[in-house]
Each structure stands twice: as C-alpha cells, then as structure tokens.
XYZ file of C-alpha atoms in Angstrom:
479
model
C 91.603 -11.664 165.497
C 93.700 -9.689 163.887
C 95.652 -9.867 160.396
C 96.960 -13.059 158.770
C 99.127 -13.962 155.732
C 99.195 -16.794 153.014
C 102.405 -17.605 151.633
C 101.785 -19.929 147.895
C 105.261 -20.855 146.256
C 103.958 -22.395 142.923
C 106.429 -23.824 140.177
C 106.874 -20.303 138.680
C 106.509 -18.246 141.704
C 105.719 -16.738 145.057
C 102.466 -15.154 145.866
C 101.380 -13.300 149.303
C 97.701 -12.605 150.479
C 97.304 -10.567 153.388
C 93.826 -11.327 154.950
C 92.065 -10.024 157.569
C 91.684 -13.295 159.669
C 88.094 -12.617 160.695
C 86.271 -12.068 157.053
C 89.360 -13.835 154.816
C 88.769 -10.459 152.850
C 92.191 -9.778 151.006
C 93.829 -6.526 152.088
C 96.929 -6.363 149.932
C 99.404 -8.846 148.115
C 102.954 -9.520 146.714
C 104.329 -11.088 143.799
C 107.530 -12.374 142.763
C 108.587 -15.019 139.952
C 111.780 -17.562 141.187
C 114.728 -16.559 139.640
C 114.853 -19.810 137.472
C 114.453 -20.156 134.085
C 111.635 -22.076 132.932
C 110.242 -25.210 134.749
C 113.664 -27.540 134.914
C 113.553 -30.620 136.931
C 115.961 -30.074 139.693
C 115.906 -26.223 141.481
C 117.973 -25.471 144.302
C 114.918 -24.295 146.766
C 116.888 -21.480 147.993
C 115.301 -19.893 144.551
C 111.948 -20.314 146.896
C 113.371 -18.089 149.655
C 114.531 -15.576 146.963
C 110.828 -14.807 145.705
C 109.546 -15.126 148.887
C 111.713 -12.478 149.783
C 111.350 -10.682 147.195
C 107.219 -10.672 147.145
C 107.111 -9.948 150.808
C 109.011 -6.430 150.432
C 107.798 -2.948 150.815
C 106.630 -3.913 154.331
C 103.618 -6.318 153.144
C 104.005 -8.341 156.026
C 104.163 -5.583 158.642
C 101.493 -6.278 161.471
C 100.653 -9.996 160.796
C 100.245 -12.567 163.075
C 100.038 -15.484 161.249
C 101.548 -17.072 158.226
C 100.409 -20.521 156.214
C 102.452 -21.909 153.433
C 101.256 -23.637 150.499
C 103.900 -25.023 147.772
C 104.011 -26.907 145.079
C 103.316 -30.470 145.092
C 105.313 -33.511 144.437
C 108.345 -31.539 145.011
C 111.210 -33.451 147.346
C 114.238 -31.977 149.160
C 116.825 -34.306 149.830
C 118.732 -33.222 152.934
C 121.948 -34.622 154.586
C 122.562 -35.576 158.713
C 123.382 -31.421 159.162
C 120.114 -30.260 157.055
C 121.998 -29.238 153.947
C 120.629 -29.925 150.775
C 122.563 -32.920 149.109
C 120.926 -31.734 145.686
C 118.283 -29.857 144.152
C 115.532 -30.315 144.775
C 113.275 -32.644 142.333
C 110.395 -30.944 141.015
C 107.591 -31.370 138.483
C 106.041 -33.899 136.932
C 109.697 -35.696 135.959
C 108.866 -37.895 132.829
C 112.702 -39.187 133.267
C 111.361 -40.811 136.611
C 108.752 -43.301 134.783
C 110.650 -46.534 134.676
C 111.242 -45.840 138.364
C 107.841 -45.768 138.819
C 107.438 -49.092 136.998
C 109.818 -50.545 138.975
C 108.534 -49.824 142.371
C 105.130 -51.018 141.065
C 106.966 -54.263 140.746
C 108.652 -54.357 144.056
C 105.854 -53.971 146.566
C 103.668 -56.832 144.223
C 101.718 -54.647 141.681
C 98.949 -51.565 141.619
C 96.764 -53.070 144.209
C 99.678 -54.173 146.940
C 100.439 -50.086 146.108
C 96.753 -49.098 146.520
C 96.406 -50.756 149.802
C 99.755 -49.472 151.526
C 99.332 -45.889 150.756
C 96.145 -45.240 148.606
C 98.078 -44.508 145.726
C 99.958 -46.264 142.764
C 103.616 -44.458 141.980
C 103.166 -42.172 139.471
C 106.632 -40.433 137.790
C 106.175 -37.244 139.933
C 105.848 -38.675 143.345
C 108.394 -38.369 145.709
C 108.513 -41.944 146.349
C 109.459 -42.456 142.833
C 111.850 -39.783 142.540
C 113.775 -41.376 145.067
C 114.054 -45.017 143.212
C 115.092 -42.455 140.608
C 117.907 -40.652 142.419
C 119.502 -44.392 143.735
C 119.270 -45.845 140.123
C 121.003 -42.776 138.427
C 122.609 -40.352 141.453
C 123.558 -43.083 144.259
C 126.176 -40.993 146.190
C 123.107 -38.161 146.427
C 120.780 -41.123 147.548
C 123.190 -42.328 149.989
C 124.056 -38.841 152.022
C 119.914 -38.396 151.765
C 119.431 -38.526 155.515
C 116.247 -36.411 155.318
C 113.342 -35.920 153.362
C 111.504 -32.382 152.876
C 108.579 -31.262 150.421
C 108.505 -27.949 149.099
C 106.005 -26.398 152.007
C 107.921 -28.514 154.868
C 111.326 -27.340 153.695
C 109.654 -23.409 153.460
C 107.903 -23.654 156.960
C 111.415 -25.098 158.381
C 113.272 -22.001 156.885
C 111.287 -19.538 158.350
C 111.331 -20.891 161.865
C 115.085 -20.984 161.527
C 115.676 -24.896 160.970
C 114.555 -26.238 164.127
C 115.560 -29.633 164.939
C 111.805 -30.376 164.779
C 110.259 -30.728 161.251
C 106.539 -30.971 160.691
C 104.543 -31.637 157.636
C 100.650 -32.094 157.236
C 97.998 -34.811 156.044
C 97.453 -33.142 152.540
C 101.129 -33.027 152.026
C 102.240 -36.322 153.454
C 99.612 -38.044 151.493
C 101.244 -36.879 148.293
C 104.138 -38.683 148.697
C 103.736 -42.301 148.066
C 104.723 -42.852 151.620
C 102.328 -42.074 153.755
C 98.573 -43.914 153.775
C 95.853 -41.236 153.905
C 93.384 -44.276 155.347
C 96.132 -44.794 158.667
C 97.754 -41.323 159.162
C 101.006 -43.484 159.063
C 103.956 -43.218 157.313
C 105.096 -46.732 155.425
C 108.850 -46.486 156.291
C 109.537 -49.985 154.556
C 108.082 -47.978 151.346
C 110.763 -45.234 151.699
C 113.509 -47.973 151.974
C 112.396 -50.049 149.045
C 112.572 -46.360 146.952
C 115.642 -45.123 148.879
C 117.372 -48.130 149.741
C 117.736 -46.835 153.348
C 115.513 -44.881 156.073
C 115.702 -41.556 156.420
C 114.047 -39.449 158.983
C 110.746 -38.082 158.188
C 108.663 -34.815 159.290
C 106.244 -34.980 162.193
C 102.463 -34.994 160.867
C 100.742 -32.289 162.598
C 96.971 -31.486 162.896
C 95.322 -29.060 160.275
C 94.841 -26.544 162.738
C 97.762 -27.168 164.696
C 100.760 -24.787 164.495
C 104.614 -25.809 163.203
C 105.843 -23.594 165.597
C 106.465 -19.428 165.837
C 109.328 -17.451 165.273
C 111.928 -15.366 167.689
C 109.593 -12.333 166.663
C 106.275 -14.114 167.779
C 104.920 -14.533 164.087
C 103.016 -17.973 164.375
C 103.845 -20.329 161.182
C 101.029 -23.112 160.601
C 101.522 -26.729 159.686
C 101.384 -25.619 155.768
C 99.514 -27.911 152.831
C 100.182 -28.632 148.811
C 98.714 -26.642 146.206
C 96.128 -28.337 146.323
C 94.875 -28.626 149.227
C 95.305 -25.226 150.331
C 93.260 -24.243 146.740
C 90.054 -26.583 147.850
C 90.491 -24.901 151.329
C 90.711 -21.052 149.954
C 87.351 -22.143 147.442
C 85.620 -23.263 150.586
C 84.612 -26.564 149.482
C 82.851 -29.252 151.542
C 81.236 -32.725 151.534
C 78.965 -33.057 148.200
C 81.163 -30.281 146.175
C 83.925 -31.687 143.692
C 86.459 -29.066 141.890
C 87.283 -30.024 138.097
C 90.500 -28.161 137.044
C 90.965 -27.462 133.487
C 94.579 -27.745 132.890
C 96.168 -29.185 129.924
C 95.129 -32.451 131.450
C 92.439 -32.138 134.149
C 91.582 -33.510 137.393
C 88.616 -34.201 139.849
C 88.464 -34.262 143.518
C 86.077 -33.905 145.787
C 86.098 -34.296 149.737
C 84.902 -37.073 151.359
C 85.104 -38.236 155.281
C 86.911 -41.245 154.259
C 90.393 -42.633 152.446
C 89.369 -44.410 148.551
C 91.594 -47.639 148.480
C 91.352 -48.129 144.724
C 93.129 -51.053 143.064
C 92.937 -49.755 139.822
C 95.015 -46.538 140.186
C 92.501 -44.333 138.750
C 91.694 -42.553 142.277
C 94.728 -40.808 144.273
C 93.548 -40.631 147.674
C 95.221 -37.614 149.523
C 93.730 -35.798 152.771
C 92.764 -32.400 152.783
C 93.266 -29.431 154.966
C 90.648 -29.965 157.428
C 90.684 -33.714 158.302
C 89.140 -35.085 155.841
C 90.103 -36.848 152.283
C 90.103 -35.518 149.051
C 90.209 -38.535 146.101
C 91.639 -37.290 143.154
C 90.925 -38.737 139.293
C 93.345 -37.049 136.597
C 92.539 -37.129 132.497
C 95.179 -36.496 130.236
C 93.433 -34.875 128.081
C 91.490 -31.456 129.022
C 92.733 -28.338 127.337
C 95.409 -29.873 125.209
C 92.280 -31.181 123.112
C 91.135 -27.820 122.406
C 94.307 -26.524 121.632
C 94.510 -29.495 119.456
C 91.252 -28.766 117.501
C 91.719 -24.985 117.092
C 95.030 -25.794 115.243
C 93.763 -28.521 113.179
C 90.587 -25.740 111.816
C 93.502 -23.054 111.897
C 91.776 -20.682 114.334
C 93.678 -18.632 116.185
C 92.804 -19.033 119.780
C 90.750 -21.118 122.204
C 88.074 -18.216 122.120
C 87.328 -18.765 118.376
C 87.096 -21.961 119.121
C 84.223 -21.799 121.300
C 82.508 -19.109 119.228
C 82.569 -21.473 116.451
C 81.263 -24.171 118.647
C 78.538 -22.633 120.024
C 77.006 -22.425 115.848
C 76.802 -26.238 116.425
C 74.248 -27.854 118.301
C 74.413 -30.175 121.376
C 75.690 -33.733 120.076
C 77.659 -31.981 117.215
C 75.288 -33.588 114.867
C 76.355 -36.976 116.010
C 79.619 -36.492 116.007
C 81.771 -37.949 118.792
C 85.449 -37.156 119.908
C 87.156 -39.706 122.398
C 90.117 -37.625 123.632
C 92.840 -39.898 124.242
C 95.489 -37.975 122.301
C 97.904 -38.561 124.704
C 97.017 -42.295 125.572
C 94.507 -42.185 128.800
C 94.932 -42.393 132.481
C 91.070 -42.399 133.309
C 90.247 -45.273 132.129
C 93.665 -46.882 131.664
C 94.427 -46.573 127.858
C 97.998 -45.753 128.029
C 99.145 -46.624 124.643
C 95.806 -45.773 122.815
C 95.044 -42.874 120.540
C 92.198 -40.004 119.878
C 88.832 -41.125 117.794
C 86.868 -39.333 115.838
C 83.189 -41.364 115.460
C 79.999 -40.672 113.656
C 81.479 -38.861 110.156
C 78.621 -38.002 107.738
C 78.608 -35.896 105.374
C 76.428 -33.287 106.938
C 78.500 -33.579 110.325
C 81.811 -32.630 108.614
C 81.753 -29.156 109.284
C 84.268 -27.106 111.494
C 81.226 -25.940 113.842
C 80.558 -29.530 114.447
C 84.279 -30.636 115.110
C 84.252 -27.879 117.147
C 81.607 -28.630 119.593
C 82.500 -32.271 119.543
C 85.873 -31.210 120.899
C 84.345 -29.126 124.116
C 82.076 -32.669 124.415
C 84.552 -35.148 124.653
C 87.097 -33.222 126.761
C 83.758 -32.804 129.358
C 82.479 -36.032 129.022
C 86.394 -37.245 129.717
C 86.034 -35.562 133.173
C 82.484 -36.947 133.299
C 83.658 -39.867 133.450
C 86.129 -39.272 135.797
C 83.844 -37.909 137.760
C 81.207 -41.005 138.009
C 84.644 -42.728 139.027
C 84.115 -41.242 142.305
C 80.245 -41.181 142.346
C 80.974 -45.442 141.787
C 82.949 -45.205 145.183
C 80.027 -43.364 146.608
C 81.149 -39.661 147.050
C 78.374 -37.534 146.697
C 78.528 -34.822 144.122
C 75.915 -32.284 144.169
C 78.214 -29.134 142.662
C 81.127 -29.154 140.207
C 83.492 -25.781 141.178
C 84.632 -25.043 137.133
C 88.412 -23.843 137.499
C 91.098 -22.815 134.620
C 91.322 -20.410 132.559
C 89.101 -22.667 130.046
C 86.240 -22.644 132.261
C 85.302 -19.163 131.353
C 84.584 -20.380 127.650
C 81.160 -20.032 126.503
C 80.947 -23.485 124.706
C 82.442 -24.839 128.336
C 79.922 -23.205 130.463
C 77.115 -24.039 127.863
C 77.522 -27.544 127.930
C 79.112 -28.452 131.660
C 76.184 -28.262 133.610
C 74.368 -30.737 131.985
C 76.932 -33.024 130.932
C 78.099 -33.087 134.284
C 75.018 -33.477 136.021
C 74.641 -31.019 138.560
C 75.083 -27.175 139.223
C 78.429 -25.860 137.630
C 80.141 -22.915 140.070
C 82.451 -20.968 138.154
C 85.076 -18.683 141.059
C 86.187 -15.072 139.945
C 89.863 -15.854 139.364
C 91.862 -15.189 142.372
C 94.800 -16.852 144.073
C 92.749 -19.421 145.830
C 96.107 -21.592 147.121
C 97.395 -18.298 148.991
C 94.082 -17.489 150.275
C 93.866 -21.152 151.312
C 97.222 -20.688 153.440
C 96.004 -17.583 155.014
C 92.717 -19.141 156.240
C 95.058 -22.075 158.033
C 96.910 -19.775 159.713
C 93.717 -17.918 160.805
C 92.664 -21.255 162.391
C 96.403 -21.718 164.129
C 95.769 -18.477 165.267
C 92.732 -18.926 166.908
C 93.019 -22.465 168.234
C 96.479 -20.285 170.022
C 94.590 -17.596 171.164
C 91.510 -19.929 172.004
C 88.862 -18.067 170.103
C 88.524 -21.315 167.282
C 87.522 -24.823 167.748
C 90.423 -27.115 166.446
C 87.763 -29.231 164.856
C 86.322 -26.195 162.832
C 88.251 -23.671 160.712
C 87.354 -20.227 160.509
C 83.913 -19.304 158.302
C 85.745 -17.200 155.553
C 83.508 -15.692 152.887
C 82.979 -18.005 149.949
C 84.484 -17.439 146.641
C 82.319 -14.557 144.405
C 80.704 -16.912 141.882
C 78.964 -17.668 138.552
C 76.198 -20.072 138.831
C 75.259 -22.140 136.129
C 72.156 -24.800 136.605
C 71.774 -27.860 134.482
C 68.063 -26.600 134.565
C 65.946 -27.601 131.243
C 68.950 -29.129 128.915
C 69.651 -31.807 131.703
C 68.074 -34.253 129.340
C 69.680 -32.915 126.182
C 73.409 -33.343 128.121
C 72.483 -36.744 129.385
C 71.812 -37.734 125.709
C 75.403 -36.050 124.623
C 76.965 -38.169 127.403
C 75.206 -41.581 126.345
C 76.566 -41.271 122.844
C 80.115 -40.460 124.168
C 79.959 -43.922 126.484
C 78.099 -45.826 123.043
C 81.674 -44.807 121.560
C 83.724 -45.720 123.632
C 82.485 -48.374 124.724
C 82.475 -49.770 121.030
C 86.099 -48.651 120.919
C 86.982 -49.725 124.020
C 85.358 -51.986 125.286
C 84.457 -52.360 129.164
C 87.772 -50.152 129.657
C 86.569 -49.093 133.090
C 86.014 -52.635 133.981
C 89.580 -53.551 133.666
C-alpha cells in the first residue's frame, strides 16, 4: 500500500514512525521534546505543533500517505465560538482538580449513578473534572468555552486546517467522563453539570474511518489516546492484558464488551478497533521499589533486584502491602504501607528486598483478578516499563500472575500504534482493507517467560499476600 506515518505527542514530546503500511516495519523516525519546561498543568498546545514540526524535519515525511495521531490522554482544549483557544490547555494528572472531582461525584448521586452514565467515576485528571475545575476557579474561561478538544482531536484538526468538522474516536471519547463506552453516546447533561453550559462536541468516528485529508492529499485518521494507540502498536487481542509499570501501574485488557463497575476500581474506555479495554490502576508500582532501595541505601533499582534475587520466593515470610500512597485498587485512600511477618531470621535486606518486588506484583495481581471477577479472560500478561526488564520482576511475574509473562523490546509502541490506524484508513480508502479488520502488522519482538514449574511456588507467594491483607484489611475488595 504504500508508506504510512504515526504521529505520538506524549507529555514531554513528539515522536514520528514512518512504517511501511504493509509489514508495520519502521523505516525511519523523528524526535522532538515541546518547548515547555517540565510537566506544568496548563500548556498552550501550540507547543504540540512546535515539536511536531520540529520532529517531522529533514524531509521525514516525504512520500507518505497516511498519518495517525496519538496524544496524550486526559488532556482538554477549551476553545471559543471562532476555534481559538480561551486558555491552555489542561494537562496531566491535575491534583488541584480533586475536590472537583468530589464534587461532581456528588452531583450526578454518587460512584455508581457515575459508573452507569459513562463507565467511569471522575477522577482529578479527567476532562470532565477539569471543567467543574475551570467554572469553580476560572469562570470567565468556562463561560467563552464554546468547544471542547483533547490533545489528538485538537492535533488532527490542525493539520487538516481547522475544518468546521471536528472528529474524535471511541478510545479518546471514552476518556473523558462524558462519553459512555457501553452506548457510543455522549452524556451532554454530564458536560453541563461540569461546565455549567453545553458546548459543542467532536463527531465520533469509526476506528478505521478517516478525519478527513489534506489540500495535498495526505489522508489524516480518526487518531486515539496514548493508550490506546500503545495496545494497538503491541498487537494485543481478546485473552491478552498489558500491565504497565509506572510509578503507579495499571491493567487493561480488551474485551468485546463495556465493564459498568460501581465501585470505581475498573475505567472502562474503548479501544482502537471496536472493542473495550477496562482499565484497573495501583498506586503503587515502581514508587515501592524506589522506596525500598532508598530505605537499604542502594543506589539504583538494579541493585535492588540483584539483592533480591539472594532471597527466596516468599522472602522468608515476609510480606509487604504497598499502599504507601493510600490505595486505589482496592479503595484504601487514606491507608498506609505494612510490613508483616518480622522474625528475626527474615530481617535481612535480601528479604526486604524480594518482599518489595512481591507486593508491588501481587498489587497488580490483584488488580488483575479485578477483571478476571468481571469475566475477561486473561491468558498473557504483556510486561511494559522500564521495570519490567528487572531480573527479580521477570523471576517472579509469571507465576504470581498466573499465566505467560511477554516482555516487548522497547520501542515507541503509541507511534507505531498511530501508524497502523492510518494503514487501515488507508486501505478501507483505497479498498484493499476490511473496515472491520485492521491491517496484520508484525507483532512486537518478544521475551517469553512461562509460569512453567514455580506456578505453585507463586500461587503460595500470592496466598500469603491476600492472608495479609486480608487481616489488615479486611474484605477491602468487598466494599
């Protein structure tokens, strides 16, 4: 078909894949970082457009066909009646929006009124609660607001040249807080009980649909988040779930239909391809190993592992609960870390060590049986984050976790994600793809790890992490 391009503008910068749009093999790239310093709250999105430009020079783009965006999530552009931008965007996970958050949960009736609407209870970093934020604190900004962007919308709109038509997708829509994932509908009422008035919306467009193509012919598709365009560049399908390893960390998996989940625990967005992708988040992934390593004065997460892997599964009994900044999954917001099972032969580094690669893995265990409860079926865990390549990590995943552990080569898998979208635009337009079936790119280039003869041994680890917490906190799944 020809070559294709995927555009991802992250929180810290623009990246460009160049694919060829038959294989998804990667024939050259661009970087650029936005010309902002560090990760503020508000950025005027014309910073996007700068690295954009700026990655996309020395002629990277020259013969492509096709272009997909991806962008960070969560991200809202507040435009006026003429498509300026009333204000910088707002950006990031915004802790100063949490008592907006709190107060929308209140309006609509509580988390389950929430969790029916839209499949989601407001969270600080959702545009729906950014909005309660901006009429509570900027309300001449919330009343010009005649329009209402995300990052990838606002990016695909630019490089069509701001058409009067504006187009989102599922995956992005269904971060907002005002759109159900379950209907394909947006809940105006919810946008006027954040904004205090309705503003127009984008049009929702089909995965493999296109947004649209420029005076020079280069076809734009409809564009995702983060991350759904990182699930689509992986290749993932039904019975696969991706655990990131961030600071905090976060399961999803795909699934043919939208999680209603009264609790809050499960996010229900929609992928890329027409289908859902429920999302659990921990608070506590990396920062606990960071946390540990400082505590036994090591120097780096690698010593930390090294000196793990001298312990032994179950770190001679002892058990780390992770909460150590309160808990999302289960709901333990106010609670603390606990350290369990102190003897004397347990208190060794080596053993405090381990235990802290244990609990951060059972934490996501757990979050992970939260969707196995709801019936998704998990049969592989993709291992991403820079963590994941850990020894004590991949020692102990597999069998913690239950099932075969794949761990990707690093590579920009949101960009890549993008550029197999627009492949599928491109051939739905040039009717050489199905619109029901993207484009079979290679798989990511893998390390496979197999629960094989320790499944057992990690089962046992994971019932003494549940004894513990269950004795600390008791039936905290069960509300």
């Amino acid at each position: 078909m020809g070559i294709v391009a995927g555009l991802d503008s992250a929180p810290d910068f623009t990246r460009i894949v160049v694919c060829d749009a038959d294989t998804g093999a990667v024939l050259r790239q661009g970087y650029a970082p936005h010309p902002v310093e560090g990760r503020p709250s508000d950025v005027d999105p014309q910073a996007w457009l700068l690295s954009l430009g700026e990655a996309a020079g020395g002629g990277l783009l020259e013969g492509v066909q096709a272009i997909g965006v991806s962008a960070q999530q969560n991200a809202v552009v507040p435009l006026d009646s003429q498509g300026n931008t009333v204000r910088p965007a707002l950006v990031g996970s915004d802790k100063r929006a949490q008592v907006a958050a709190a107060d929308l949960i209140d309006a609509l009736g509580g988390r389950e009124a929430w969790a029916q609407a839209v499949g989601c209870v407001p969270q600080a970093p959702q545009p729906v609660t950014k909005l309660r934020w901006l009429v509570k604190n900027e309300p001449d900004a919330a009343l010009r607001t005649a329009v209402l962007l995300q990052a990838h919308d606002w990016l695909v709109w630019q490089l069509l040249g701001r058409p009067v038509r504006r187009t989102t997708d599922r995956g992005g829509a269904s971060g907002t807080g005002y759109w159900s994932a379950a209907t394909g509908a947006y809940r105006t009422d919810l946008v006027e009980l954040a904004l205090g008035h309705q503003a127009m919306l984008p049009e929702v467009i089909g995965p493999s649909e296109a947004a649209g193509t420029t005076p020079e012919g280069l076809l734009i598709s409809a564009g995702t988040g983060e991350t759904m365009a990182a699930a689509f560049g992986l290749g993932i399908g039904l019975g696969d779930a991706v655990v990131s390893l961030g600071a905090s960390g976060s399961v999803m998996a795909v699934h043919p239909e939208a999680l209603v989940d009264s609790s809050g625990m499960i996010t229900s967005l929609a992928d890329a391809t027409g289908m859902h992708l429920p999302v659990v988040t921990t608070l506590n992934a990396v920062r606990t190993l960071r946390g540990t390593a400082e505590l036994l004065g090591l120097a780096d997460l690698e010593a930390l592992s090294e000196l793990a892997m001298k312990s032994t599964p179950g770190s001679h009994g002892l058990v780390l609960l992770p909460y150590l900044e309160g808990e999302r999954t289960p709901s333990l917001p106010h609670t603390a870390g606990t350290l369990a099972g102190l003897r004397r032969e347990s208190m060794k580094p080596e053993h405090l060590a381990r235990a802290a690669f244990e609990g951060m893995l059972c934490g996501l265990a757990d979050a992970l049986d939260v969707l196995r409860g709801r019936g998704v079926e998990v049969r592989r865990v993709f291992l991403l984050g820079a963590a994941a390549e850990l020894s004590a990590v991949q020692a102990a995943a597999p069998a913690i976790f239950g099932a075969q552990v794949v761990v990707p080569q690093p590579a920009d898998y949101a960009a890549i994600g993008a550029a197999r979208q627009a492949a599928w635009a491109l051939g739905v337009s040039q009717g050489s793809l199905d619109p029901r079936t993207p484009p079979a790119w290679q798989g990511a280039t893998a390390q496979i790890l197999e629960p094989g003869e320790e499944l057992a041994v990690g089962q046992a680890v994971r019932q003494q992490f549940v004894s513990v917490r269950e004795q600390t906190h008791p039936n905290a799944f069960r509300g």
